[in-house]
Amino acid sequence: MNFIILTLIFSTIRGDDHSSISFLARKLVTNRSENVKVDKFPDDFIFGVGTSAYQSEGAWNVSNKGESIWDKMTHEQPSTVADGTNADVAANSYYLYKTDVDLVKQLGANSYRISLSWPRILPTGFDNYVNEDGIRYYNDLIDEMLKKNITPFVTIFHWDLPLDLEDLGGWTNPSIVDWFVDYARVVFNAFGAKVKYWTTFNEPMFYCMYGYQGILAPRKNWSGIADYLCGHNALLAHAKTYRLYSDHFRKTQKGKISLNLALFWTVPENPNDQEEVDAADYMFEFRNEWFLHPIYSKDGDYSKIMKDRIANYSSIQGLFRSRLPAFKRHEIELIKNSADFLSINYYSVVTVRKFKNFDIKETISYDADVGTRHTPGAPNNASFETENNECDVKNCQPWGLSKIIKRLTQKYSIPMIMIAENGYADEGQLEDMDRAKYFYYHLKEILKLIKEGINIQGYYAWTLFDVFEWDKGHTFKLGLYSVNYTDPERARTPRKWSPKLLKDIYTTKTIPSSFLSFVNENKNI
C-alpha cells in the first residue's frame, strides 16, 4: 500500500490535526497526477481539419460539372453576398488539392473533412448520368489523403444542391428523398471502400431555416412552411441513406455514418427575467432537437414541444392541419437510431430574446414558432457564467459546448461524439493569437469531457484555409492558412499562431500547461 495512504489512515486514527492530514491528501493527489498524463488525448483520437466543396474547390463549370443553387444565386444576385463575391474560383482547391493535403499533413492532423459536390458528380442531380471527371477528382483527392495516412471524413451534401433539382422544388419536394438516396448509392459505390467516416448532411437546420427565410440559397420566403418540409425530407433522406449503407455497404466497407448538426447553448439576454430564462431553454429544445429527437430519442418522432407548439399555432392561424408534417409510424422507426455517432458543429453560445406582444395569428414563420430570436452578437462570457471563463476573446465559450454535450448525453443514448466543426472568425490578419486561444480552450474543454467519461473520438478545426463563407463571402476569415484572393494561384500562407498551436497538440496529443506557456515557447519562432 502507498506510504502516504498508510500515513493518512494512522493520522486519522490518532486524531492528528486536520492541516497535516490535508497536506498529505494533497500530496497523494499530486503523486497520482504525476503518474497519469492528465493532459493527454487517447492514442486513437482523431485530430482533423475541414473544408467543403463549394466553399473551396472553385472550377465551377469545368469538366462537365452542373450548376448549383449557389452558382445561380451568386451570379444573378451578387448583392446577396456581403462583398458581392462568389465561389467560381474560391481557394482553387480543385487544382490545388495536393497542396491542401500537404497542409493537413504539416499540421500533424490525421484526418481531413471534405464534402462532395452533388452537381460535380451528378450534373443534373439524377443518377442516369454520372460525371466520370467528378468521380476521378474525388478519388484522386481521397487517394492523396490515404497516401499520407490521413483519414477521409466525407460529407455527402454541404448545401450546393443541383439547380435542376431546385427547379423541381428542391428540398420541399418529397421526391428528393429518393433522389438523394440514388446520389448516395453512387457515392458509396465510388468511394466507400476508402472512406470510414460519412455524414449525409451538413447543418440541415441552417439550409432549411435560412434558405426559406430568403437569406441563403435558394432564397425563398416561405418560412414556417417550407423549412419544415425541407427538414422533414432531409430526415427521411438521411435515414434511408443510413439504411442503404447498413443493408448493402457496411459489411464490406466497414464505415460509420451520421449527419452534422449545428448545436447551440442558448442563454437569455436578461438572466433576471424568468420569462426569458424559460424562453432560452425552450429555444434550446426547439432548435437543437428538431433533428436530434427523431434520431436519438427512445420514442423517435419530433419532440412533443415542437409538435404541440406548431400544431397549436397552425390552428390559431386557421389551418386545418399542422404546418409541421407528420411522420408515419414506419418512418419514425426508420429514422430512429439512424446514426452511428453524434457529429457536432459548435462555435459559440447564442444569446436570445423572447418575442413579446406579437400577433401569432398574423405571423407565420419559424422564428415566431420558436418564440425567440438571436440578439446581435454572443456574450463574451455571460455574467451569470463563472466557470471556465479563462478564454477572454470574442465568442469563446467552451463551457457552452460542455453544457450541450452533458445535457444531450443525459437525455439520449449517444454511441459516441465527433466535434466536426469548431472555429474562430477574424478579419484575416496573419497575427491570429485570438484564434489560437480559442482553439486552446476548446480542446482543453474537450479533453476535460473525455476524462469525465464522455466518449468523444474526434475534433475538426474549421477551416484549413480561408474559404467562401456563404452570405458573408470573403469578409469572414476562419482559416489556419490565409489565402491570397488577389493571386490567380490562390497562394496559401500560414497564420502565425493557430497552425503552431494545433500542430503542437495534434502531434503530441497533449495540451500545453497554459496558453501563456505556449506563447512564450513560440514567440521567437
Short mmCIF file of C-alpha atoms in Angstrom, two decimals:
data_model
loop_
_atom_site.label_atom_id
_atom_site.label_comp_id
_atom_site.label_asym_id
_atom_site.label_seq_id
_atom_site.Cartn_x
_atom_site.Cartn_y
_atom_site.Cartn_z
CA MET A 1 0.00 0.00 0.00
CA ASN A 2 1.19 3.54 -0.75
CA PHE A 3 3.14 5.05 2.15
CA ILE A 4 1.08 8.23 2.07
CA ILE A 5 -2.19 6.25 2.27
CA LEU A 6 -0.92 4.37 5.35
CA THR A 7 0.16 7.62 6.95
CA LEU A 8 -3.26 9.16 6.27
CA ILE A 9 -5.01 6.19 7.89
CA PHE A 10 -2.84 6.24 11.02
CA SER A 11 -3.03 10.03 11.27
CA THR A 12 -6.80 9.90 11.17
CA ILE A 13 -6.91 7.17 13.85
CA ARG A 14 -4.55 9.16 16.08
CA GLY A 15 -6.60 12.32 15.62
CA ASP A 16 -3.77 14.37 14.13
CA ASP A 17 -4.56 17.97 13.22
CA HIS A 18 -6.54 18.48 10.01
CA SER A 19 -3.93 20.68 8.33
CA SER A 20 -1.40 17.84 8.38
CA ILE A 21 -3.94 15.39 7.01
CA SER A 22 -4.95 17.89 4.33
CA PHE A 23 -1.32 18.31 3.30
CA LEU A 24 -0.89 14.56 2.97
CA ALA A 25 -4.11 14.27 0.96
CA ARG A 26 -2.93 16.96 -1.44
CA LYS A 27 0.40 15.17 -1.74
CA LEU A 28 -1.44 11.94 -2.60
CA VAL A 29 -3.39 13.65 -5.37
CA THR A 30 -0.21 15.27 -6.67
CA ASN A 31 1.63 11.95 -6.74
CA ARG A 32 -1.25 10.29 -8.56
CA SER A 33 -1.44 13.06 -11.15
CA GLU A 34 2.30 12.76 -11.73
CA ASN A 35 1.73 9.15 -12.69
CA VAL A 36 -1.03 10.00 -15.18
CA LYS A 37 -0.67 12.24 -18.22
CA VAL A 38 -3.70 14.31 -17.30
CA ASP A 39 -3.40 16.48 -20.41
CA LYS A 40 -3.05 13.69 -22.96
CA PHE A 41 -5.68 12.67 -25.50
CA PRO A 42 -6.28 8.97 -26.20
CA ASP A 43 -3.80 7.46 -28.63
CA ASP A 44 -6.52 6.76 -31.20
CA PHE A 45 -8.08 10.24 -31.01
CA ILE A 46 -8.84 11.80 -34.40
CA PHE A 47 -7.35 15.27 -34.93
CA GLY A 48 -8.61 16.86 -38.11
CA VAL A 49 -9.35 19.97 -40.07
CA GLY A 50 -12.10 20.67 -42.58
CA THR A 51 -13.32 22.44 -45.70
CA SER A 52 -16.28 21.93 -48.04
CA ALA A 53 -16.68 21.55 -51.80
CA TYR A 54 -18.48 24.74 -52.86
CA GLN A 55 -16.54 26.89 -50.40
CA SER A 56 -13.10 25.79 -51.57
CA GLU A 57 -12.98 23.97 -54.91
CA GLY A 58 -13.78 26.63 -57.50
CA ALA A 59 -13.76 25.18 -61.05
CA TRP A 60 -17.48 25.86 -61.00
CA ASN A 61 -18.14 24.96 -64.65
CA VAL A 62 -15.24 22.75 -65.71
CA SER A 63 -15.20 19.06 -66.59
CA ASN A 64 -18.96 18.77 -67.06
CA LYS A 65 -19.90 19.97 -63.59
CA GLY A 66 -23.54 21.02 -63.32
CA GLU A 67 -24.80 24.31 -61.92
CA SER A 68 -25.76 24.56 -58.26
CA ILE A 69 -28.23 26.83 -56.47
CA TRP A 70 -25.25 28.77 -55.09
CA ASP A 71 -23.78 29.27 -58.55
CA LYS A 72 -27.08 30.70 -59.74
CA MET A 73 -27.67 32.93 -56.73
CA THR A 74 -24.20 34.46 -56.60
CA HIS A 75 -24.15 35.07 -60.36
CA GLU A 76 -27.61 36.57 -60.68
CA GLN A 77 -27.90 38.25 -57.26
CA PRO A 78 -24.37 39.17 -56.14
CA SER A 79 -25.80 41.67 -53.65
CA THR A 80 -26.96 38.73 -51.53
CA VAL A 81 -23.30 38.18 -50.57
CA ALA A 82 -21.68 40.71 -48.23
CA ASP A 83 -18.84 41.59 -50.59
CA GLY A 84 -20.55 40.66 -53.86
CA THR A 85 -18.17 37.76 -54.48
CA ASN A 86 -18.79 34.16 -55.49
CA ALA A 87 -17.02 30.80 -55.35
CA ASP A 88 -16.29 30.42 -59.07
CA VAL A 89 -12.60 30.08 -58.21
CA ALA A 90 -12.75 30.17 -54.40
CA ALA A 91 -9.48 28.78 -52.99
CA ASN A 92 -8.88 26.85 -56.22
CA SER A 93 -8.76 23.51 -54.41
CA TYR A 94 -9.92 21.62 -57.48
CA TYR A 95 -6.44 22.22 -58.86
CA LEU A 96 -4.54 22.58 -55.57
CA TYR A 97 -5.84 19.53 -53.72
CA LYS A 98 -2.35 18.05 -53.35
CA THR A 99 -1.14 21.28 -51.78
CA ASP A 100 -4.10 21.19 -49.40
CA VAL A 101 -3.44 17.63 -48.31
CA ASP A 102 0.20 18.60 -47.72
CA LEU A 103 -1.00 21.39 -45.43
CA VAL A 104 -3.15 18.93 -43.49
CA LYS A 105 -0.10 16.72 -43.05
CA GLN A 106 2.06 19.68 -41.99
CA LEU A 107 -0.45 20.45 -39.22
CA GLY A 108 0.02 16.97 -37.81
CA ALA A 109 -3.65 16.18 -38.44
CA ASN A 110 -4.60 12.57 -39.06
CA SER A 111 -7.93 13.31 -40.75
CA TYR A 112 -9.33 15.73 -43.34
CA ARG A 113 -13.01 16.52 -43.55
CA ILE A 114 -14.28 17.37 -47.04
CA SER A 115 -17.64 17.40 -48.80
CA LEU A 116 -18.67 16.16 -52.21
CA SER A 117 -20.30 18.38 -54.81
CA TRP A 118 -23.56 16.76 -55.91
CA PRO A 119 -23.58 18.66 -59.26
CA ARG A 120 -19.93 17.73 -59.89
CA ILE A 121 -20.79 14.04 -59.58
CA LEU A 122 -24.35 14.10 -60.99
CA PRO A 123 -24.58 17.29 -63.12
CA THR A 124 -28.38 17.15 -63.41
CA GLY A 125 -28.86 15.75 -59.92
CA PHE A 126 -30.05 12.41 -61.28
CA ASP A 127 -28.06 9.19 -61.39
CA ASN A 128 -28.69 8.39 -65.05
CA TYR A 129 -25.62 10.49 -65.91
CA VAL A 130 -22.57 10.10 -63.68
CA ASN A 131 -19.77 12.55 -64.41
CA GLU A 132 -16.59 10.47 -64.52
CA ASP A 133 -14.42 13.58 -64.20
CA GLY A 134 -16.09 14.31 -60.87
CA ILE A 135 -15.58 10.74 -59.70
CA ARG A 136 -11.92 10.91 -60.77
CA TYR A 137 -11.34 14.17 -58.90
CA TYR A 138 -12.64 12.88 -55.58
CA ASN A 139 -10.87 9.55 -55.98
CA ASP A 140 -7.61 11.45 -56.58
CA LEU A 141 -8.24 13.63 -53.52
CA ILE A 142 -9.07 10.68 -51.27
CA ASP A 143 -6.11 8.68 -52.59
CA GLU A 144 -3.82 11.61 -51.84
CA MET A 145 -5.06 11.60 -48.24
CA LEU A 146 -4.57 7.87 -47.84
CA LYS A 147 -1.07 8.10 -49.32
CA LYS A 148 -0.19 10.43 -46.44
CA ASN A 149 -2.01 8.37 -43.78
CA ILE A 150 -4.81 10.90 -43.47
CA THR A 151 -8.29 9.53 -42.79
CA PRO A 152 -11.03 10.93 -45.04
CA PHE A 153 -14.17 12.23 -43.30
CA VAL A 154 -16.69 12.85 -46.09
CA THR A 155 -19.92 14.85 -46.06
CA ILE A 156 -22.23 13.89 -48.92
CA PHE A 157 -24.22 17.15 -49.07
CA HIS A 158 -22.99 20.56 -47.95
CA TRP A 159 -25.64 22.96 -49.32
CA ASP A 160 -24.75 23.01 -53.07
CA LEU A 161 -27.93 21.46 -54.50
CA PRO A 162 -28.01 20.83 -58.28
CA LEU A 163 -30.04 23.58 -59.89
CA ASP A 164 -32.21 21.17 -61.89
CA LEU A 165 -33.48 19.63 -58.66
CA GLU A 166 -34.27 23.05 -57.21
CA ASP A 167 -36.33 23.79 -60.30
CA LEU A 168 -38.40 20.74 -59.36
CA GLY A 169 -39.00 22.03 -55.83
CA GLY A 170 -35.70 21.15 -54.19
CA TRP A 171 -35.91 20.11 -50.56
CA THR A 172 -39.64 20.83 -50.40
CA ASN A 173 -40.38 18.08 -52.96
CA PRO A 174 -40.82 14.66 -51.27
CA SER A 175 -39.18 13.00 -54.29
CA ILE A 176 -35.86 14.49 -53.24
CA VAL A 177 -35.64 11.76 -50.62
CA ASP A 178 -35.18 9.15 -53.34
CA TRP A 179 -33.03 11.46 -55.48
CA PHE A 180 -30.63 11.87 -52.56
CA VAL A 181 -30.52 8.13 -51.85
CA ASP A 182 -29.71 7.49 -55.53
CA TYR A 183 -26.87 10.02 -55.29
CA ALA A 184 -25.58 8.42 -52.08
CA ARG A 185 -25.57 5.00 -53.73
CA VAL A 186 -23.30 6.35 -56.49
CA VAL A 187 -21.04 7.85 -53.83
CA PHE A 188 -20.79 4.68 -51.73
CA ASN A 189 -20.01 2.61 -54.82
CA ALA A 190 -17.33 5.07 -55.98
CA PHE A 191 -15.57 5.91 -52.71
CA GLY A 192 -16.93 3.73 -49.93
CA ALA A 193 -14.05 1.26 -49.87
CA LYS A 194 -11.74 4.14 -48.92
CA VAL A 195 -13.96 6.14 -46.52
CA LYS A 196 -14.66 5.10 -42.94
CA TYR A 197 -16.49 8.22 -41.71
CA TRP A 198 -19.50 9.63 -43.53
CA THR A 199 -22.08 12.30 -42.82
CA THR A 200 -25.10 12.66 -45.04
CA PHE A 201 -25.83 16.36 -44.44
CA ASN A 202 -24.07 19.37 -43.04
CA GLU A 203 -26.28 21.55 -40.83
CA PRO A 204 -29.70 20.80 -42.35
CA MET A 205 -31.24 23.22 -39.86
CA PHE A 206 -29.36 26.12 -41.44
CA TYR A 207 -30.08 25.44 -45.10
CA CYS A 208 -33.71 24.65 -44.29
CA MET A 209 -34.23 27.61 -41.97
CA TYR A 210 -32.22 30.32 -43.74
CA GLY A 211 -32.79 29.00 -47.24
CA TYR A 212 -36.51 29.63 -46.75
CA GLN A 213 -36.13 32.91 -44.90
CA GLY A 214 -34.65 34.46 -48.02
CA ILE A 215 -31.11 34.64 -46.62
CA LEU A 216 -29.25 31.66 -48.11
CA ALA A 217 -29.83 29.84 -51.41
CA PRO A 218 -32.42 29.13 -52.72
CA ARG A 219 -33.65 32.40 -51.09
CA LYS A 220 -37.36 31.58 -50.91
CA ASN A 221 -39.50 33.47 -48.41
CA TRP A 222 -41.61 30.58 -47.17
CA SER A 223 -40.62 30.50 -43.52
CA GLY A 224 -42.86 28.49 -41.23
CA ILE A 225 -43.88 26.11 -44.01
CA ALA A 226 -41.07 25.26 -46.44
CA ASP A 227 -38.43 24.99 -43.71
CA TYR A 228 -40.39 22.17 -42.07
CA LEU A 229 -40.94 20.42 -45.40
CA CYS A 230 -37.20 20.71 -46.04
CA GLY A 231 -36.26 19.32 -42.63
CA HIS A 232 -38.82 16.52 -42.91
CA ASN A 233 -37.46 15.39 -46.27
CA ALA A 234 -33.86 15.72 -45.08
CA LEU A 235 -34.54 13.45 -42.10
CA LEU A 236 -36.14 10.84 -44.33
CA ALA A 237 -33.33 11.11 -46.88
CA HIS A 238 -30.75 10.73 -44.13
CA ALA A 239 -32.49 7.70 -42.62
CA LYS A 240 -32.99 5.95 -45.96
CA THR A 241 -29.34 6.58 -46.82
CA TYR A 242 -28.30 5.16 -43.45
CA ARG A 243 -30.38 2.03 -44.07
CA LEU A 244 -28.99 1.76 -47.61
CA TYR A 245 -25.47 1.83 -46.23
CA SER A 246 -26.26 -0.68 -43.46
CA ASP A 247 -28.03 -3.10 -45.79
CA HIS A 248 -25.68 -3.02 -48.77
CA PHE A 249 -22.30 -1.46 -47.89
CA ARG A 250 -21.47 -1.64 -44.19
CA LYS A 251 -20.42 -5.29 -44.13
CA THR A 252 -17.72 -4.83 -46.75
CA GLN A 253 -16.84 -1.14 -46.31
CA LYS A 254 -16.98 -1.12 -42.50
CA GLY A 255 -17.65 2.59 -42.17
CA LYS A 256 -19.70 4.76 -39.80
CA ILE A 257 -22.35 7.26 -40.82
CA SER A 258 -24.16 10.20 -39.21
CA LEU A 259 -25.06 13.82 -40.05
CA ASN A 260 -23.50 17.11 -38.88
CA LEU A 261 -25.72 19.18 -36.60
CA ALA A 262 -25.03 22.78 -35.63
CA LEU A 263 -25.83 22.91 -31.91
CA PHE A 264 -26.14 25.92 -29.63
CA TRP A 265 -26.22 26.58 -25.93
CA THR A 266 -28.84 29.28 -25.54
CA VAL A 267 -28.76 31.95 -22.83
CA PRO A 268 -31.29 34.71 -22.14
CA GLU A 269 -30.36 38.29 -22.88
CA ASN A 270 -31.73 39.16 -19.44
CA PRO A 271 -30.95 36.35 -16.96
CA ASN A 272 -33.05 38.10 -14.30
CA ASP A 273 -36.21 37.81 -16.38
CA GLN A 274 -37.72 34.37 -15.73
CA GLU A 275 -39.75 34.54 -18.95
CA GLU A 276 -36.56 35.00 -20.94
CA VAL A 277 -34.79 32.25 -19.00
CA ASP A 278 -37.64 29.88 -19.88
CA ALA A 279 -37.65 31.08 -23.48
CA ALA A 280 -33.92 30.37 -23.87
CA ASP A 281 -34.45 26.85 -22.57
CA TYR A 282 -37.39 26.41 -24.94
CA MET A 283 -35.29 27.57 -27.87
CA PHE A 284 -32.59 25.04 -26.99
CA GLU A 285 -35.09 22.21 -27.25
CA PHE A 286 -36.98 23.51 -30.27
CA ARG A 287 -33.95 24.35 -32.38
CA ASN A 288 -31.38 21.72 -31.38
CA GLU A 289 -33.84 18.86 -31.10
CA TRP A 290 -35.50 19.44 -34.47
CA PHE A 291 -33.09 16.85 -35.90
CA LEU A 292 -31.77 15.29 -32.69
CA HIS A 293 -35.02 13.98 -31.23
CA PRO A 294 -36.22 11.92 -34.23
CA ILE A 295 -32.84 10.15 -34.44
CA TYR A 296 -31.58 9.75 -30.89
CA SER A 297 -34.67 9.65 -28.66
CA LYS A 298 -36.17 6.41 -27.41
CA ASP A 299 -39.59 7.13 -28.91
CA GLY A 300 -38.45 8.89 -32.08
CA ASP A 301 -40.51 11.47 -33.97
CA TYR A 302 -40.34 15.22 -33.42
CA SER A 303 -40.30 16.35 -29.82
CA LYS A 304 -43.63 16.98 -28.12
CA ILE A 305 -42.67 20.59 -27.53
CA MET A 306 -42.20 21.14 -31.28
CA LYS A 307 -45.30 19.25 -32.39
CA ASP A 308 -47.60 20.90 -29.84
CA ARG A 309 -46.42 24.47 -30.48
CA ILE A 310 -46.67 24.30 -34.28
CA ALA A 311 -50.00 22.45 -34.21
CA ASN A 312 -51.47 24.98 -31.80
CA TYR A 313 -50.25 27.99 -33.78
CA SER A 314 -51.42 26.43 -37.04
CA SER A 315 -54.91 26.05 -35.57
CA ILE A 316 -54.94 29.67 -34.39
CA GLN A 317 -53.93 30.68 -37.92
CA GLY A 318 -56.97 28.91 -39.37
CA LEU A 319 -55.15 25.91 -40.84
CA PHE A 320 -56.83 22.50 -40.89
CA ARG A 321 -53.57 20.66 -40.15
CA SER A 322 -50.22 21.48 -38.60
CA ARG A 323 -47.57 23.17 -40.71
CA LEU A 324 -45.16 20.55 -39.34
CA PRO A 325 -45.54 17.40 -41.47
CA ALA A 326 -46.34 14.20 -39.61
CA PHE A 327 -44.24 11.08 -39.88
CA LYS A 328 -45.94 7.75 -40.45
CA ARG A 329 -45.21 5.09 -37.85
CA HIS A 330 -42.83 3.17 -40.11
CA GLU A 331 -40.97 6.43 -40.88
CA ILE A 332 -40.49 7.10 -37.18
CA GLU A 333 -38.93 3.67 -36.82
CA LEU A 334 -36.85 4.21 -39.95
CA ILE A 335 -35.33 7.42 -38.56
CA LYS A 336 -34.75 6.21 -35.00
CA ASN A 337 -31.13 5.22 -34.33
CA SER A 338 -30.09 6.13 -37.88
CA ALA A 339 -26.67 7.40 -36.78
CA ASP A 340 -23.52 5.68 -35.59
CA PHE A 341 -22.33 8.78 -33.76
CA LEU A 342 -23.33 12.35 -32.97
CA SER A 343 -21.46 14.86 -35.15
CA ILE A 344 -21.48 18.35 -33.61
CA ASN A 345 -20.66 21.70 -35.18
CA TYR A 346 -20.13 24.24 -32.38
CA TYR A 347 -18.91 27.82 -32.41
CA SER A 348 -20.35 29.85 -29.55
CA VAL A 349 -23.19 30.43 -27.14
CA VAL A 350 -26.28 32.11 -28.57
CA THR A 351 -27.98 34.97 -26.72
CA VAL A 352 -31.75 35.10 -27.21
CA ARG A 353 -34.61 37.46 -26.53
CA LYS A 354 -38.22 36.41 -26.11
CA PHE A 355 -40.75 37.73 -28.61
CA LYS A 356 -43.32 39.81 -26.79
CA ASN A 357 -46.56 41.41 -27.90
CA PHE A 358 -46.78 39.90 -31.36
CA ASP A 359 -49.88 38.56 -33.09
CA ILE A 360 -49.31 34.86 -33.76
CA LYS A 361 -52.47 34.74 -35.85
CA GLU A 362 -50.87 37.07 -38.38
CA THR A 363 -47.30 35.75 -38.14
CA ILE A 364 -46.36 32.50 -39.84
CA SER A 365 -42.61 31.93 -39.52
CA TYR A 366 -40.07 29.63 -37.96
CA ASP A 367 -38.88 32.37 -35.58
CA ALA A 368 -42.44 33.05 -34.44
CA ASP A 369 -42.91 29.34 -33.74
CA VAL A 370 -39.75 29.27 -31.63
CA GLY A 371 -40.86 32.45 -29.85
CA THR A 372 -37.38 33.91 -29.51
CA ARG A 373 -34.75 35.46 -31.72
CA HIS A 374 -30.99 35.93 -31.61
CA THR A 375 -29.80 39.24 -30.27
CA PRO A 376 -26.79 40.79 -32.01
CA GLY A 377 -23.54 39.08 -31.05
CA ALA A 378 -22.98 36.41 -28.43
CA PRO A 379 -21.96 37.04 -24.82
CA ASN A 380 -18.20 37.10 -24.37
CA ASN A 381 -18.51 35.29 -21.08
CA ALA A 382 -22.00 35.72 -19.76
CA SER A 383 -22.10 37.47 -16.41
CA PHE A 384 -24.09 34.60 -14.92
CA GLU A 385 -21.44 32.08 -16.04
CA THR A 386 -18.42 31.93 -13.78
CA GLU A 387 -16.98 28.58 -14.81
CA ASN A 388 -14.25 28.20 -17.36
CA ASN A 389 -14.08 31.89 -18.19
CA GLU A 390 -10.37 31.97 -18.96
CA CYS A 391 -10.93 32.45 -22.67
CA ASP A 392 -11.33 36.19 -22.95
CA VAL A 393 -11.63 36.57 -26.74
CA LYS A 394 -14.90 37.22 -28.54
CA ASN A 395 -17.39 34.39 -28.93
CA CYS A 396 -15.21 31.97 -26.98
CA GLN A 397 -17.42 29.95 -24.67
CA PRO A 398 -16.10 26.38 -24.44
CA TRP A 399 -18.38 25.90 -21.44
CA GLY A 400 -21.32 26.11 -23.85
CA LEU A 401 -20.07 23.02 -25.68
CA SER A 402 -19.76 21.19 -22.37
CA LYS A 403 -23.28 22.08 -21.35
CA ILE A 404 -24.68 20.91 -24.68
CA ILE A 405 -22.87 17.58 -24.54
CA LYS A 406 -23.72 16.89 -20.90
CA ARG A 407 -27.38 17.71 -21.44
CA LEU A 408 -27.67 15.55 -24.54
CA THR A 409 -25.74 12.56 -23.16
CA GLN A 410 -28.01 12.59 -20.10
CA LYS A 411 -31.14 12.69 -22.24
CA TYR A 412 -30.23 10.44 -25.17
CA SER A 413 -28.33 7.24 -25.77
CA ILE A 414 -25.46 8.52 -27.93
CA PRO A 415 -22.87 5.95 -29.08
CA MET A 416 -20.01 8.42 -29.49
CA ILE A 417 -19.36 12.03 -30.42
CA MET A 418 -17.28 13.78 -33.07
CA ILE A 419 -16.73 17.55 -32.99
CA ALA A 420 -16.91 18.12 -36.75
CA GLU A 421 -16.56 21.93 -36.80
CA ASN A 422 -15.14 24.42 -34.37
CA GLY A 423 -13.57 27.68 -35.48
CA TYR A 424 -12.88 31.35 -34.97
CA ALA A 425 -13.52 34.21 -37.40
CA ASP A 426 -11.48 37.39 -37.64
CA GLU A 427 -10.63 39.99 -40.30
CA GLY A 428 -7.93 37.87 -41.88
CA GLN A 429 -4.79 39.16 -40.17
CA LEU A 430 -1.81 36.79 -40.02
CA GLU A 431 -1.30 37.63 -36.35
CA ASP A 432 -4.08 35.38 -35.03
CA MET A 433 -3.39 34.83 -31.35
CA ASP A 434 -7.11 35.09 -30.57
CA ARG A 435 -7.85 32.15 -32.88
CA ALA A 436 -5.11 30.10 -31.22
CA LYS A 437 -6.52 30.92 -27.80
CA TYR A 438 -9.99 29.89 -28.97
CA PHE A 439 -8.70 26.51 -30.15
CA TYR A 440 -6.64 26.02 -26.98
CA TYR A 441 -9.57 26.43 -24.61
CA HIS A 442 -11.98 24.37 -26.69
CA LEU A 443 -9.55 21.47 -26.95
CA LYS A 444 -8.84 21.78 -23.25
CA GLU A 445 -12.58 21.55 -22.57
CA ILE A 446 -12.95 18.53 -24.85
CA LEU A 447 -10.12 16.74 -23.06
CA LYS A 448 -11.82 17.51 -19.75
CA LEU A 449 -15.04 15.94 -21.03
CA ILE A 450 -13.16 12.84 -22.21
CA LYS A 451 -11.60 12.44 -18.78
CA GLU A 452 -15.07 12.67 -17.26
CA GLY A 453 -16.02 9.61 -19.27
CA ILE A 454 -17.76 11.14 -22.29
CA ASN A 455 -16.96 9.25 -25.49
CA ILE A 456 -15.58 11.95 -27.80
CA GLN A 457 -13.40 10.42 -30.50
CA GLY A 458 -12.53 13.29 -32.83
CA TYR A 459 -12.12 17.04 -33.33
CA TYR A 460 -12.02 19.05 -36.57
CA ALA A 461 -10.83 22.65 -36.67
CA TRP A 462 -12.69 24.81 -39.18
CA THR A 463 -11.17 25.72 -41.59
CA LEU A 464 -7.90 24.57 -43.12
CA PHE A 465 -7.67 27.82 -45.10
CA ASP A 466 -9.87 30.82 -45.83
CA VAL A 467 -12.91 29.79 -47.84
CA PHE A 468 -16.02 31.40 -49.32
CA GLU A 469 -18.23 31.83 -46.26
CA TRP A 470 -21.67 31.77 -47.89
CA ASP A 471 -23.59 35.05 -47.50
CA LYS A 472 -20.52 36.62 -45.85
CA GLY A 473 -18.38 35.94 -48.90
CA HIS A 474 -14.72 36.57 -48.22
CA THR A 475 -15.28 39.03 -45.38
CA PHE A 476 -15.31 36.24 -42.82
CA LYS A 477 -11.93 34.55 -42.29
CA LEU A 478 -11.64 31.29 -40.36
CA GLY A 479 -8.59 29.69 -41.98
CA LEU A 480 -5.48 28.35 -40.34
CA TYR A 481 -3.90 29.43 -43.62
CA SER A 482 -4.58 32.75 -45.30
CA VAL A 483 -5.49 32.62 -48.99
CA ASN A 484 -4.39 35.47 -51.25
CA TYR A 485 -7.56 36.07 -53.27
CA THR A 486 -5.85 38.65 -55.48
CA ASP A 487 -3.41 35.99 -56.66
CA PRO A 488 -4.75 33.80 -59.51
CA GLU A 489 -2.83 30.90 -57.95
CA ARG A 490 -4.52 31.46 -54.58
CA ALA A 491 -1.29 31.13 -52.57
CA ARG A 492 -1.68 29.87 -49.00
CA THR A 493 0.23 31.46 -46.11
CA PRO A 494 0.21 30.04 -42.57
CA ARG A 495 -1.15 32.32 -39.89
CA LYS A 496 1.23 32.93 -37.03
CA TRP A 497 -0.28 31.23 -34.02
CA SER A 498 -3.13 28.81 -34.72
CA PRO A 499 -1.21 26.39 -37.01
CA LYS A 500 1.59 26.19 -34.42
CA LEU A 501 -0.79 25.50 -31.58
CA LEU A 502 -2.74 22.81 -33.41
CA LYS A 503 0.43 21.16 -34.68
CA ASP A 504 1.75 21.10 -31.12
CA ILE A 505 -1.43 19.50 -29.78
CA TYR A 506 -2.07 17.22 -32.75
CA THR A 507 1.45 15.74 -32.81
CA THR A 508 1.97 15.39 -29.04
CA LYS A 509 -1.68 14.63 -28.19
CA THR A 510 -1.22 16.89 -25.18
CA ILE A 511 -2.46 20.33 -24.17
CA PRO A 512 0.24 22.85 -23.20
CA SER A 513 0.19 23.55 -19.46
CA SER A 514 -1.13 27.04 -20.15
CA PHE A 515 -1.80 29.22 -23.15
CA LEU A 516 0.83 31.67 -21.90
CA SER A 517 3.43 28.92 -21.76
CA PHE A 518 2.67 28.05 -25.40
CA VAL A 519 3.05 31.72 -26.41
CA ASN A 520 6.32 32.10 -24.51
CA GLU A 521 7.77 28.98 -26.08
CA ASN A 522 6.90 30.15 -29.59
CA LYS A 523 7.18 33.95 -29.52
CA ASN A 524 10.67 33.98 -31.01
CA ILE A 525 10.00 31.40 -33.71
#
